[in-house]
XYZ file of C-alpha atoms in Angstrom:
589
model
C -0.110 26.535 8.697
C 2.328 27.798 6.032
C 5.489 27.058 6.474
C 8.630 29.070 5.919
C 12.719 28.190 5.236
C 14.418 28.413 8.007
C 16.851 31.464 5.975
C 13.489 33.589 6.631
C 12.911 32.444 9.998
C 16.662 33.466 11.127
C 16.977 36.876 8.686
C 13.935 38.554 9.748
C 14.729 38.031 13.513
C 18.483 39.100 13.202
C 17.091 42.161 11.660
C 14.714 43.042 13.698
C 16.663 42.791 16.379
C 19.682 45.015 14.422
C 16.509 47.458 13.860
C 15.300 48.024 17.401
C 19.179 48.199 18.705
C 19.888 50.928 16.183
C 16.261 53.041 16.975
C 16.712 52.753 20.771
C 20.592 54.363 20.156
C 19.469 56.860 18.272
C 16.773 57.752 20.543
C 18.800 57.673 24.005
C 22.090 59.590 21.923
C 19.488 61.981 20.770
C 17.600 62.389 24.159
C 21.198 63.049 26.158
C 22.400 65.455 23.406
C 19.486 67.514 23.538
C 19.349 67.363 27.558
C 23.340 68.460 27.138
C 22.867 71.119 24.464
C 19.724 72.177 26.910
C 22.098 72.111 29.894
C 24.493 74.223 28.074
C 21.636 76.856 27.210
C 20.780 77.552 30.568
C 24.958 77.253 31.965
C 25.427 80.245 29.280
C 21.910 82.129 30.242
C 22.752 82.138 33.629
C 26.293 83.217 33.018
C 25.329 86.243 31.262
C 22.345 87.151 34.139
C 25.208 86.975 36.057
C 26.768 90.216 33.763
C 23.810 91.642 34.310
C 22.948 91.246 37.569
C 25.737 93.351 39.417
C 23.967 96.492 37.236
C 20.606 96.101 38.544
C 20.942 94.869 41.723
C 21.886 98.628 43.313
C 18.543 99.721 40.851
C 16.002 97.388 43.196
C 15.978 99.263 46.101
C 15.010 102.247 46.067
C 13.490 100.742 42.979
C 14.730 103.020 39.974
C 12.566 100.962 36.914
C 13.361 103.194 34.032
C 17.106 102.595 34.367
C 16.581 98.861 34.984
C 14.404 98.301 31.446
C 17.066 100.743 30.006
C 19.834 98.551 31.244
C 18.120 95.508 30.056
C 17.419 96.876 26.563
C 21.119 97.843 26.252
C 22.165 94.239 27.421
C 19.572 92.285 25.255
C 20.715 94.115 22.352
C 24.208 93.295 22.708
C 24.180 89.906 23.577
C 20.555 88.691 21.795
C 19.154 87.630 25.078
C 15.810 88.850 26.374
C 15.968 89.979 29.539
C 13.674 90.414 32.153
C 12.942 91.681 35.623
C 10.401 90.966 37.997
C 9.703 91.706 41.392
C 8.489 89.665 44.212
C 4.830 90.504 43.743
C 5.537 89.546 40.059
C 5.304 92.478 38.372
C 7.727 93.674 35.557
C 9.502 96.449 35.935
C 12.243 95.617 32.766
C 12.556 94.073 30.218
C 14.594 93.647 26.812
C 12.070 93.819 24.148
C 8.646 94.758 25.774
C 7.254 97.766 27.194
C 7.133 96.232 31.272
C 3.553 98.378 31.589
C 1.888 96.425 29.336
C 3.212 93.062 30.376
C 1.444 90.886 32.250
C 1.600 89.457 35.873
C 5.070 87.075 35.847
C 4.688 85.621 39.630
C 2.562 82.062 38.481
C 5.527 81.644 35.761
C 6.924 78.252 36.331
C 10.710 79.387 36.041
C 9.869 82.212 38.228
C 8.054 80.307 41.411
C 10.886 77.861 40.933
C 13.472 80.755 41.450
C 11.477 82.421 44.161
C 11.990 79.071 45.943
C 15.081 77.496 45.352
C 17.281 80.651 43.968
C 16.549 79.035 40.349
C 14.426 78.080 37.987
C 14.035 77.062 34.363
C 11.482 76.057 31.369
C 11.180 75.439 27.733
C 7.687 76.709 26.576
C 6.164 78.406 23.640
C 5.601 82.204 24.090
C 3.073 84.018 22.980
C 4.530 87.314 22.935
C 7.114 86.180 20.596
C 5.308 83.038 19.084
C 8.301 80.977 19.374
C 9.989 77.893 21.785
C 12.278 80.205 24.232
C 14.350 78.718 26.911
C 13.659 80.790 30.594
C 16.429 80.645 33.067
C 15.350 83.227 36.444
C 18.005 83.828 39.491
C 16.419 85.370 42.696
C 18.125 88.407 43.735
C 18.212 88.987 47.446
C 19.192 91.934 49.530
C 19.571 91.096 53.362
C 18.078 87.942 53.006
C 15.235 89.131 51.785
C 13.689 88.283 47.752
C 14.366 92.066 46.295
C 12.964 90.324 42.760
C 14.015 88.079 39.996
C 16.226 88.563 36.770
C 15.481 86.433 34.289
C 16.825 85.487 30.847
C 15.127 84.116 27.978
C 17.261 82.647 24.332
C 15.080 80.938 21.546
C 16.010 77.381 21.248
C 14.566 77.006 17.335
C 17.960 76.959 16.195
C 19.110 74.335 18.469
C 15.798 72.100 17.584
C 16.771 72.711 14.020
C 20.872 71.645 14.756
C 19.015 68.798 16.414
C 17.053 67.531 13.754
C 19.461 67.630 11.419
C 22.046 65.403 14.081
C 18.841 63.222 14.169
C 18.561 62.870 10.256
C 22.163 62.142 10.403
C 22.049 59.562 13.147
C 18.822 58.031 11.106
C 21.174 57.572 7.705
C 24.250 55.648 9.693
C 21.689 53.615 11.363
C 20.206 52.700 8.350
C 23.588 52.591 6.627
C 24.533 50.021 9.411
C 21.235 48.160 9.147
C 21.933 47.548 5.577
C 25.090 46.101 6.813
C 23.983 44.072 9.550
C 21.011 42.766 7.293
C 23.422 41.757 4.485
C 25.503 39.852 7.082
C 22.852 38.509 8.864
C 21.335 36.892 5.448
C 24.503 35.805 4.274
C 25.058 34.535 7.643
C 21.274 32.733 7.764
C 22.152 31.308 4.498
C 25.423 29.406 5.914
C 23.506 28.347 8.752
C 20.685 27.064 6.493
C 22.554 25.594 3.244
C 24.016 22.514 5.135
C 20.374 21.902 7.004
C 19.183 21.889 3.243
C 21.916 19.948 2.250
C 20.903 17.344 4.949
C 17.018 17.996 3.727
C 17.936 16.810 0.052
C 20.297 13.668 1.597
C 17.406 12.722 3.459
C 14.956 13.214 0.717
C 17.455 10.929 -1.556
C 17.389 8.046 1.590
C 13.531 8.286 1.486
C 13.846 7.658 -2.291
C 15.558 4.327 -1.712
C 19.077 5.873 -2.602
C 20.696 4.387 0.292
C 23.827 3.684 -0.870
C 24.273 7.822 -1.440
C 26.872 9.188 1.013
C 25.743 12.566 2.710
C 28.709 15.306 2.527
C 29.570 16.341 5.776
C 28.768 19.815 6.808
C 31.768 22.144 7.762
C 29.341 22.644 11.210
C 30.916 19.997 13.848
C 27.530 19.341 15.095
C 25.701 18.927 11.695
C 28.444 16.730 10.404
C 28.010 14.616 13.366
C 24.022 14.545 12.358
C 25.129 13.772 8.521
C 27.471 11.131 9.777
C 24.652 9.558 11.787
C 22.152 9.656 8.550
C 24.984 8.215 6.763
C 25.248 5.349 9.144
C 21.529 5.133 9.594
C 21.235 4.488 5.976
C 23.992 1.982 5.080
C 22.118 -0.024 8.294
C 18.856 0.612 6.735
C 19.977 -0.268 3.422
C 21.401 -4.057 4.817
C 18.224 -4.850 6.829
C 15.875 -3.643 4.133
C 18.114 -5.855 1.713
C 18.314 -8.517 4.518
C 13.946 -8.280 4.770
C 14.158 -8.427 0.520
C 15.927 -11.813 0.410
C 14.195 -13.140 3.351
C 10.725 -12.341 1.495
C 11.770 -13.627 -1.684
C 13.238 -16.809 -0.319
C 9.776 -16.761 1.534
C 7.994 -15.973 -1.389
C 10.042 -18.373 -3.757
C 8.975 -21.338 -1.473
C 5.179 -20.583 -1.342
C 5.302 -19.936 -5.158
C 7.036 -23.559 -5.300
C 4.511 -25.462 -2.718
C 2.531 -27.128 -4.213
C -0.362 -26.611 -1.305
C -2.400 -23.046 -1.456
C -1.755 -20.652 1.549
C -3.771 -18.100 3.252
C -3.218 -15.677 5.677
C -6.066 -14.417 7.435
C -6.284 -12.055 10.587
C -8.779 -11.967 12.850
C -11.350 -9.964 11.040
C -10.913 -12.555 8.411
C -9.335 -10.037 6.118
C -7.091 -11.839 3.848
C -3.290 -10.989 4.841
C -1.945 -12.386 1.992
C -1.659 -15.672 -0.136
C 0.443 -17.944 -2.496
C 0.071 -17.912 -6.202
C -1.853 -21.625 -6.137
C -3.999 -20.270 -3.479
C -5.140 -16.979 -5.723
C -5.190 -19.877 -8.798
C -7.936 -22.328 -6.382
C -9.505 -19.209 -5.491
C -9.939 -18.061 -8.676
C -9.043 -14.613 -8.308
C -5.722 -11.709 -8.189
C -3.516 -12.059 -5.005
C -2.982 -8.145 -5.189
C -6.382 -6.937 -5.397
C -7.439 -9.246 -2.906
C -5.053 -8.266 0.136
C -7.574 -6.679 3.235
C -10.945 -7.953 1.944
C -12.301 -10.336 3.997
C -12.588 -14.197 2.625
C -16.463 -14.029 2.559
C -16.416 -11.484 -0.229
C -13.327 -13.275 -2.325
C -15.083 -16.384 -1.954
C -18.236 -16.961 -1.808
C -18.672 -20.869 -0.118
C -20.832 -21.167 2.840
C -18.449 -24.485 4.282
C -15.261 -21.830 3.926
C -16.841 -19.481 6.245
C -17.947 -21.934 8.718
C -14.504 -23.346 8.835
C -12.699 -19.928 9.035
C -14.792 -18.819 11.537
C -14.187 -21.895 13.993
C -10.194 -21.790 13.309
C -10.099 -18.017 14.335
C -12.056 -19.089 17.572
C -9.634 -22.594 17.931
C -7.349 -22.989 19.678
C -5.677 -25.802 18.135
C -5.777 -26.691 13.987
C -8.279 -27.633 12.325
C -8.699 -29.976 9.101
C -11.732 -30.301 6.420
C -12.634 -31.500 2.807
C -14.849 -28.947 1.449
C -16.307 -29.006 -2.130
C -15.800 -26.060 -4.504
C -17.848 -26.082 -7.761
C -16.541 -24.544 -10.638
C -16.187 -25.290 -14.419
C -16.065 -28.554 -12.322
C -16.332 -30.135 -8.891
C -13.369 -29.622 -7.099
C -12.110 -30.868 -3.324
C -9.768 -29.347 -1.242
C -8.523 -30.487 1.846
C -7.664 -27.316 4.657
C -5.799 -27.363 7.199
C -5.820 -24.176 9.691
C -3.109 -23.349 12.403
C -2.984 -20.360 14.691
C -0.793 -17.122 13.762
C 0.846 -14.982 16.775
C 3.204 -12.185 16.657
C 6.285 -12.191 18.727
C 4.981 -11.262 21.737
C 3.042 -14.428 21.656
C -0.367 -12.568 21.229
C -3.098 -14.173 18.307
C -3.453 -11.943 15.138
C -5.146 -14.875 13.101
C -5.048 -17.846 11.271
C -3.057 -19.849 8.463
C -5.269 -22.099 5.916
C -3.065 -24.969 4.250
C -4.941 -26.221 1.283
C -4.409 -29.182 -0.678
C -6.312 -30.156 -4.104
C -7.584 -33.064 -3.430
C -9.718 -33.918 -5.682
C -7.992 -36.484 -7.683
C -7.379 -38.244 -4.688
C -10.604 -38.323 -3.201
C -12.155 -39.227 -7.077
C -9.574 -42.258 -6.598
C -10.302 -43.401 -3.627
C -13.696 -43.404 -4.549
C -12.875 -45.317 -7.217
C -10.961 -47.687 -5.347
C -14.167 -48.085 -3.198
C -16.439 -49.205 -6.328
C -13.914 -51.069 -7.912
C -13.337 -53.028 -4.680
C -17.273 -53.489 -4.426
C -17.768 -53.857 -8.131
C -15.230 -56.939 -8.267
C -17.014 -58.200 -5.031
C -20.437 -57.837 -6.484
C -18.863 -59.225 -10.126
C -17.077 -62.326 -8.961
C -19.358 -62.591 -5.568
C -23.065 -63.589 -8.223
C -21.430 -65.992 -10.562
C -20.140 -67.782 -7.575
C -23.153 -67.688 -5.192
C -25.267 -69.151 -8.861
C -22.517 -71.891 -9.276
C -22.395 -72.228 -5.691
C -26.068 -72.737 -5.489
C -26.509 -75.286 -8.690
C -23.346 -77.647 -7.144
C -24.904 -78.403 -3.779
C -28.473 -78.716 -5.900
C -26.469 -81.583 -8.236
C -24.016 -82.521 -5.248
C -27.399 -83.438 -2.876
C -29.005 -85.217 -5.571
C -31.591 -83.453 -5.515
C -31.944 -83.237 -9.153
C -34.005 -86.344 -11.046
C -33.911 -85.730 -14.719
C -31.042 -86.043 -17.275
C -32.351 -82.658 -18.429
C -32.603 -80.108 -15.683
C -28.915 -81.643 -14.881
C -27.456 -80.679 -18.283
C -29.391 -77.538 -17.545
C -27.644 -76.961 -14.168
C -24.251 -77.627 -15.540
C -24.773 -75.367 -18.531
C -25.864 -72.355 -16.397
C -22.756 -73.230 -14.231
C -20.273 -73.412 -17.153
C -21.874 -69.984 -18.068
C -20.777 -68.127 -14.811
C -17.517 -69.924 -15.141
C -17.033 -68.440 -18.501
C -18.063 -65.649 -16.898
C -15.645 -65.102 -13.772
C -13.205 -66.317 -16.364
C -13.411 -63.429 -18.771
C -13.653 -61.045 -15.431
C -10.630 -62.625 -14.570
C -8.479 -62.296 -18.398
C -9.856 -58.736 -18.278
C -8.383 -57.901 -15.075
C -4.945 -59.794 -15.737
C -4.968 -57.678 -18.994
C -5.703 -54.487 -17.333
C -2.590 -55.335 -15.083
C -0.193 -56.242 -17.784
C -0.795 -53.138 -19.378
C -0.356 -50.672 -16.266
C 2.464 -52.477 -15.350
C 5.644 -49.391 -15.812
C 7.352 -51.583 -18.818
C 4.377 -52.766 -20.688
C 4.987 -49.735 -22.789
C 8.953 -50.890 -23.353
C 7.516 -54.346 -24.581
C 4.702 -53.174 -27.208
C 5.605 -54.490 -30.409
C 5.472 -51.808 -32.424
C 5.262 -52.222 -36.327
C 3.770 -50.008 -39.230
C 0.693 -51.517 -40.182
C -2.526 -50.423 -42.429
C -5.288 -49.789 -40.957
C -7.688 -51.979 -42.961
C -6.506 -55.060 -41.853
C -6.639 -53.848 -38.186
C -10.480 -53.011 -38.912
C -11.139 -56.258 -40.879
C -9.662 -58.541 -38.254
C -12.098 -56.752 -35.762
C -15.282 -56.918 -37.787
C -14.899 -60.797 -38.186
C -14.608 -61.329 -34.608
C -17.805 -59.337 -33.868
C -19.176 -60.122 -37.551
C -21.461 -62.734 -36.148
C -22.813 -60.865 -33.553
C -23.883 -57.727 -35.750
C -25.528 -60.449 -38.168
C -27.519 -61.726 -35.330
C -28.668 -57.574 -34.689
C -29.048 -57.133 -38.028
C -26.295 -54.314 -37.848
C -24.321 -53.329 -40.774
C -20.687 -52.351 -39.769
C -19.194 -50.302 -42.761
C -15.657 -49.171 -43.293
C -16.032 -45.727 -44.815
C -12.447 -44.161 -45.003
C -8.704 -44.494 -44.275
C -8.253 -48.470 -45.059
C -4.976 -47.398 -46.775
C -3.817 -45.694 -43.613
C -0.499 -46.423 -41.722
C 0.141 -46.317 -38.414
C 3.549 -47.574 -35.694
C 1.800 -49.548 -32.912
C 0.900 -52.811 -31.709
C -1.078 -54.714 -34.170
C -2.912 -56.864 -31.320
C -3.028 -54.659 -29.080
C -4.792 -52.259 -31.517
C -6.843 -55.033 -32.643
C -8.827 -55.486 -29.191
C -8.849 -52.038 -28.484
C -11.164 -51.458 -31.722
C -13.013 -54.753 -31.053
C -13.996 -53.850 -27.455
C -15.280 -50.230 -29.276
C -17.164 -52.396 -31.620
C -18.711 -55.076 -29.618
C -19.814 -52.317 -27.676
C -21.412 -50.383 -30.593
C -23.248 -53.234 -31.452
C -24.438 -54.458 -28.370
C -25.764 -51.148 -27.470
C -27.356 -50.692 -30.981
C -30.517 -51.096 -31.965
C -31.523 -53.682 -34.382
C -31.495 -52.717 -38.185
C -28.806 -50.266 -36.993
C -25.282 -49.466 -38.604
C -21.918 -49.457 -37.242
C -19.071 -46.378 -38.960
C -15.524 -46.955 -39.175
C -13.275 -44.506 -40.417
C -10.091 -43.218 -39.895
C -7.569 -39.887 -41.412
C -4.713 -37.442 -40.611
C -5.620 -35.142 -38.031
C -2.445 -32.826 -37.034
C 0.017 -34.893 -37.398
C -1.932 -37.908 -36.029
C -4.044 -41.046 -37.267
C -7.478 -40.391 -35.747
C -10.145 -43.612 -35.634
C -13.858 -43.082 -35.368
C -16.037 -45.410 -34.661
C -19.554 -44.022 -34.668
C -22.981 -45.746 -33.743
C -26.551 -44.752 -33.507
C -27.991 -46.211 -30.362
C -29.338 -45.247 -27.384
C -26.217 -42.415 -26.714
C -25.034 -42.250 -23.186
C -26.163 -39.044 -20.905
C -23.780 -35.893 -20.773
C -23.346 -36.173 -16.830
C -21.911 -40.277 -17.421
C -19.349 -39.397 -20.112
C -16.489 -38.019 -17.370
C -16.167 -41.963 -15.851
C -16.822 -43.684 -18.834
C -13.485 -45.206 -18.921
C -13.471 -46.062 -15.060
C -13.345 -50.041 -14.362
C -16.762 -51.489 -14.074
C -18.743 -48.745 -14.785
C -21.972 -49.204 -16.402
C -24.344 -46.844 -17.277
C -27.056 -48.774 -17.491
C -25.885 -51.953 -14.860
C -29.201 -54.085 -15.381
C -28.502 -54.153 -19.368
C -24.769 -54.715 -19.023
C -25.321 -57.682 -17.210
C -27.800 -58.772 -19.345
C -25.657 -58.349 -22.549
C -22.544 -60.030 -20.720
C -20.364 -57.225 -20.447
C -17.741 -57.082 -17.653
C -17.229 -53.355 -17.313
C -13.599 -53.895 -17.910
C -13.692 -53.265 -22.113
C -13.345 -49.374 -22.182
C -10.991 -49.175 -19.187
C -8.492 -51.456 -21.097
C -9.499 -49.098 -24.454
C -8.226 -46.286 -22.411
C -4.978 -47.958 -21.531
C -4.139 -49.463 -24.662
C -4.230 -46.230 -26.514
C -2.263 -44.013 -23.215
C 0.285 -47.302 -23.705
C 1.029 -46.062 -27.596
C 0.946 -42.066 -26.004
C -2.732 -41.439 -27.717
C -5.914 -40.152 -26.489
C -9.544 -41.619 -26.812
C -12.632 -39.303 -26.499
C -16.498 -39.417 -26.981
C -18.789 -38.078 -28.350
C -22.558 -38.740 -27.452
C -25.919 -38.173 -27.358
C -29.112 -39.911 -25.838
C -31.576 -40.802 -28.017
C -29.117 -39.983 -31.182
C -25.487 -42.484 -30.802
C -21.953 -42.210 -29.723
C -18.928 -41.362 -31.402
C -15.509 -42.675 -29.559
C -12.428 -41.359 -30.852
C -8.617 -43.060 -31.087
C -5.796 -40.251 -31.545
C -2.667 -42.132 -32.033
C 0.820 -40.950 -33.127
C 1.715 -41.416 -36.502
């Protein structure tokens, strides 16, 4: 529906109303004046039948007609009146302007039953004879109580239509002279009613803006003033609780931006209510375009369903580890809790998640390393074990297979004793102030890389293996010289025992953005892509069987690693099966 302003709601009504006051005046002044001005018609008509009257009446009976038309020719003459006479059996025997022989019958006229009846009658009709509006008035004239006939008296009223007309007209111009007048006043007063109401339409439209601190004026209108006054208040207490629910939200945003756990709110149609920045980052996707889609479209993991389903349907919280896979594998550990409103009533759920996948990879770690050091330590001992009771029961004849014996025994002992100097070294070098006690010195390169090739020299001659120093002997770096030293023999020994006989062994070094970088490349077996990410983890192997059989302690890269984090560097690799490896020292300059 099409709405109006409330100035042509009021103005149209007010003149209306002005309208049908001024048409019903006019109408009821113009009614009574014409029933007066009739009134006063017949008063005067019957006035001058009265003039006439005393004439005819001695004329009736004996009934002298001629002098009664002349008589009432003579009198209608003088005073403009037609009149007429009629006796009871209604016919004419004078009259004023007509020959009475060739009138017609007057007994059914109205005026003249009337006045046969009551003593007198009267009408306004049209006559024919003188095709014209004519007011009748007829007196009865009696003679000893008995009707002797009727005089009546007839004036045209045309000129009193005509007077009334133009007092009509008349009437019609004031009226609409006053209508004018009342129409003006009624707008103007429409408009003061409506101005403040607008005024109070564009305050409101500024408080729906957000301009709450923008004062309404106060109407001169004691009850819109009071309205304005309660806007006004209404605002300033809408402006403090909507800055009140502001801070609150940022404070409550501020700390889920700062937790370090991702947060989900979900309702019970597992729609997503909203969520922390780290939650959108785990998910993977924008916090904003995300808000009422439900979780199985935003993410797509089978275990995250199934665990948001049961916490809507829990009553208590829940807690899982489920496995995300990305550009890697990643853990996170969720925690749900129930979410009511304040009238204690469920609307849904609250996941608490925590990367864990770190942790979990450590613990994991923990686990091997605990079982690799068991398994490492627990064979060398079970094999010395063994060959002691064999030599301590005597149950051993020859000179030879007791040399043997010991020999094998003195191996595992070197053995568990190299475990045991690789594990005291990895400890000394995690330890918080190893770094503070490095002793760090600018030294060349070359030597570095010579005083590792002689220690493995022999071992590469055995193989065959050619190790070759092709760049960046002249090189200069700040670091610890032995520390340095072992890092780059463990990468050679390494190299070589992994290489195949015939094989070379690249050394090489150069600036690389501000850094030394030191490559020492083989081309052995290569290690497989999917082994390269724990590499550097303690007692890894990739191939176990051929470790052990090439005396390796899994220890060698994990003290690499921490050598080169202990002089703030970075080691890498590079490798392929079938084609070598490439490991990588990035130290400071």
């Amino acid at each position: 529906m099409k709405r109006k302003r409330l100035v042509w709601q009021i103005f149209p009504s007010f003149l209306l109303v002005t309208l049908m006051a001024i048409i019903t005046a006019i109408w009821f002044a113009s009614h009574a004046l014409e029933i007066f001005f009739l009134d006063q018609t017949a008063t005067e008509l019957k006035d001058r039948i009265a003039l006439v009257r005393y004439q005819i009446d001695p004329l009736i009976d004996p009934l002298q007609a001629e002098r009664i038309d002349r008589i009432c020719k003579i009198a209608g003459q003088i005073s403009s009146t037609r009149f007429t006479v009629i006796l009871p059996d209604g016919r004419v025997v004078g009259d004023s302007q007509e020959n009475p022989a060739h009138m017609d019958n007057h007994a059914g006229r109205p005026e003249i039953s009337e006045a046969r009846g009551s003593g007198m009658g009267r009408s306004v009709r049209y006559s024919r004879t003188l095709e014209r509006r004519l007011m009748y008035v007829a007196v009865a004239v009696s003679q000893q109580d008995r009707l002797a006939g009727v005089v009546r008296a007839a004036f045209p009223i045309t000129s009193l239509e005509d007077k009334m007309q133009a007092i009509r007209w008349r009437m019609a111009g004031g009226g609409l002279l006053i209508a004018i007048i009342v129409g003006l006043i009624s707008l103007l007063a429409a408009r003061k009613i409506s101005h403040p109401i607008e005024m109070l339409k564009t305050g409101a439209d500024e408080f729906a803006a957000g301009n709450l601190d923008k004062k309404m004026p106060l109407p001169a209108t004691e009850e819109l003033a009071v309205l304005a006054n309660a806007m006004n208040k209404m605002a300033t207490q809408l402006d403090n609780r909507i800055e009140t629910a502001i801070n609150q939200k940022n404070e409550l945003e501020t700390v889920l931006s700062s937790m370090r756990e991702g947060v989900v709110a979900i309702d019970a149609t597992e729609a997503i209510m909203s969520m922390n920045p780290l939650a959108a980052e785990m998910f993977e996707c924008d916090r904003d375009k995300v808000k009422n889609r439900s979780i199985q479209e935003v993410v797509r993991n089978l275990a995250l369903q199934t665990f948001v389903s049961k916490a809507l349907s829990a009553e208590d919280s829940r807690e899982e580890d489920i496995t995300f896979y990305r550009q890697a594998e990643v853990v996170l550990n969720i925690k749900s809790s129930p979410i009511v409103d304040t009238t204690g009533q469920r609307i849904g759920t609250l996941l608490v998640m925590t990367d864990v996948t770190r942790l979990r990879r450590l613990e994991n770690m923990r686990r091997d390393f605990v079982a690799n050091v068991s398994h490492e330590i627990k064979t060398p001992l079970t094999a010395i074990k063994g060959y002691v009771e064999t030599l301590h029961n005597r149950e051993v004849d020859s000179p030879e297979d007791t040399n043997r014996f010991l020999g094998i025994i003195i191996k595992h002992v070197n053995r568990l004793e190299a475990i045991v100097e690789d594990l005291l070294s990895l400890s000394r070098i995690e330890r918080d102030n190893f770094r503070e006690a490095l002793n760090l010195a600018m030294v060349r390169m070359g030597d570095i890389f010579q005083t590792a090739i002689q220690v493995c020299q022999k071992g590469a001659e055995n193989k065959h293996i050619d190790i070759q120093i092709l760049n960046g002997e002249d090189l200069e770096a700040n670091v610890d010289a032995t520390l340095l030293e072992q890092a780059i023999l463990n990468l050679l020994d390494n190299a070589v025992k992994y290489s195949e006989e015939g094989s070379r062994v690249e050394i090489l070094a150069e600036n690389r953005n501000g850094m030394i970088a030191i490559h020492i490349r083989d081309y052995g077996s290569g290690i497989a892509t999917r082994n390269l990410s724990r590499l550097f983890e303690r007692f890894y192997r990739v191939d176990k069987a051929r470790s052990r059989q090439l005396g390796g302690t899994g220890l060698g890269l994990a003290i690499v690693k921490h050598i080169v984090q202990a002089h703030d560097g970075e080691i890498t690799v590079d490798s392929k099966l079938g084609v070598g490896s490439t490991f990588s020292i990035f130290l400071p300059r």
